[in-house]
Tab-separated table of C-alpha atoms in Angstrom:
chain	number	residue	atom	x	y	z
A	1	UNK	CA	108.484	-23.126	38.721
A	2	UNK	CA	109.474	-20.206	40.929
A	3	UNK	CA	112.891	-19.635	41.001
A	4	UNK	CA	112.661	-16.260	43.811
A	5	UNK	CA	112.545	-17.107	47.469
A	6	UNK	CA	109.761	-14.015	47.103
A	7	UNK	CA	107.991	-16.093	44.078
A	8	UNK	CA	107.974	-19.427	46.020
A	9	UNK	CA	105.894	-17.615	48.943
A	10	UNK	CA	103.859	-15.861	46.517
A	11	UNK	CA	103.068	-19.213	45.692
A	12	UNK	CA	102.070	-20.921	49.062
A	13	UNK	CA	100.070	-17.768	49.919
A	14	UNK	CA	97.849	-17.987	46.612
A	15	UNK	CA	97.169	-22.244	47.386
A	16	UNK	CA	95.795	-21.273	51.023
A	17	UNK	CA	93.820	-18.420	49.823
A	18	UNK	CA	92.505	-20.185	46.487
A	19	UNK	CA	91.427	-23.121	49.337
A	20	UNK	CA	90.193	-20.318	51.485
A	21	UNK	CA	87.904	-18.309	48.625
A	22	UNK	CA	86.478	-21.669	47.529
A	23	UNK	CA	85.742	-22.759	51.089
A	24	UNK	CA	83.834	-19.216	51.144
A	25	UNK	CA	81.871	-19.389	48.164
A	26	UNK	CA	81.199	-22.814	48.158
A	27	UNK	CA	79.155	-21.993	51.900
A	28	UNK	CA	77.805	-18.644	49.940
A	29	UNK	CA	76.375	-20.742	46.887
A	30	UNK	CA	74.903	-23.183	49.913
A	31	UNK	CA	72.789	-20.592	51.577
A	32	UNK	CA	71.354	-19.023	48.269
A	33	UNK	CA	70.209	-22.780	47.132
A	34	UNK	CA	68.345	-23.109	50.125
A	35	UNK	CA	66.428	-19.527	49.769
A	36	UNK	CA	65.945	-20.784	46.116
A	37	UNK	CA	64.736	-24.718	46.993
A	38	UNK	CA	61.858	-22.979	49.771
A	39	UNK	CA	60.662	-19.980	47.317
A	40	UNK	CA	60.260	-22.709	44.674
A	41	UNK	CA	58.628	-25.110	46.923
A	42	UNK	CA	56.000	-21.998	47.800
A	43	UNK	CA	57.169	-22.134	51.704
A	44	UNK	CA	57.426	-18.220	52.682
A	45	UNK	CA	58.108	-19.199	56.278
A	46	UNK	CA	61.092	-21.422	55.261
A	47	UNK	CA	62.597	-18.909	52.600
A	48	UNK	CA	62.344	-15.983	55.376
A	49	UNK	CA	64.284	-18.148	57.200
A	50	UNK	CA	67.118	-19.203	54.804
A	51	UNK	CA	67.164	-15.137	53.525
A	52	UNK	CA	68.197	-14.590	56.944
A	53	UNK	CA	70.725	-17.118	57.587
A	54	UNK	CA	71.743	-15.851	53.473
A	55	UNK	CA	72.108	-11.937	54.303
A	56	UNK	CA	75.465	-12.181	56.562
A	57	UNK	CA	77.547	-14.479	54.656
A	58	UNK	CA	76.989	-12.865	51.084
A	59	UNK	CA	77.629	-10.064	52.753
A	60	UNK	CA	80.853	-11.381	54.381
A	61	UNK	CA	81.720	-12.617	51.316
A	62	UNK	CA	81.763	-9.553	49.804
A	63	UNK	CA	83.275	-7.985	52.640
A	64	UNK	CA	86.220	-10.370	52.624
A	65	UNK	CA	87.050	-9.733	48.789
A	66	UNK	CA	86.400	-13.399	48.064
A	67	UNK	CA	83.191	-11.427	45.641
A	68	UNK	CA	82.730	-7.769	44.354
A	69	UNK	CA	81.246	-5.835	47.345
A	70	UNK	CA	78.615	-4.734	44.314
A	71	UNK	CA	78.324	-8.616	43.431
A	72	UNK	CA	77.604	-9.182	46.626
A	73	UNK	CA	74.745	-6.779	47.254
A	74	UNK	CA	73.173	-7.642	43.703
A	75	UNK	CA	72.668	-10.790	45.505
A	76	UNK	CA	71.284	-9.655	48.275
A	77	UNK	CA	68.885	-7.507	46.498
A	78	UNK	CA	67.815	-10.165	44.214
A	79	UNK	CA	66.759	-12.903	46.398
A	80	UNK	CA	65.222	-10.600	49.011
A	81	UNK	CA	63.120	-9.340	46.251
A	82	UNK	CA	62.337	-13.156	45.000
A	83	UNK	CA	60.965	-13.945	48.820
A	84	UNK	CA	59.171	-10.133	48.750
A	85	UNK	CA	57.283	-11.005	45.420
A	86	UNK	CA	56.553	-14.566	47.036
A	87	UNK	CA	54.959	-12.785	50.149
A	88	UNK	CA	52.921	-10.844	48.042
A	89	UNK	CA	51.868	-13.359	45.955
A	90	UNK	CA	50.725	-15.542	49.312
């Protein structure tokens, strides 16, 4: 238990942004289920789609500090290449 008027707020600030970053990356994890449910269904329309809704918010994500800015673009890079190699493939 805090016992600093300092510690006490340290406190309240961590619960909102602990309620905050999981907010965040639950909506990140989301988007990159849906790019990963239409690549494995074989529907390149539909995962061109979800990639672009995807792009922005791992990339806000990362932006924010919720995720490594690095993290973040491994992401990125990953499932674009997933829908690129599904393109080709098609």
């Amino acid at each position: 238990m805090a016992s600093h008027k300092s510690a006490e707020k340290r406190n309240r600030q961590a619960t909102v942004q602990r309620m905050r970053n999981r907010a965040i990356k639950t909506r990140m994890k989301n988007v990159i289920r849906l790019v990963d449910e239409a690549v494995a269904a074989g529907s390149v329309e539909a995962a061109q789609e979800a990639l672009k809704v995807a792009i922005p918010v791992i990339a806000k994500t990362g932006c924010k500090g919720t995720i490594h800015k690095k993290n973040a673009s491994r992401k990125v890079s990953r499932l674009t290449k997933r829908v690129n190699n599904m393109q080709a493939a098609a």
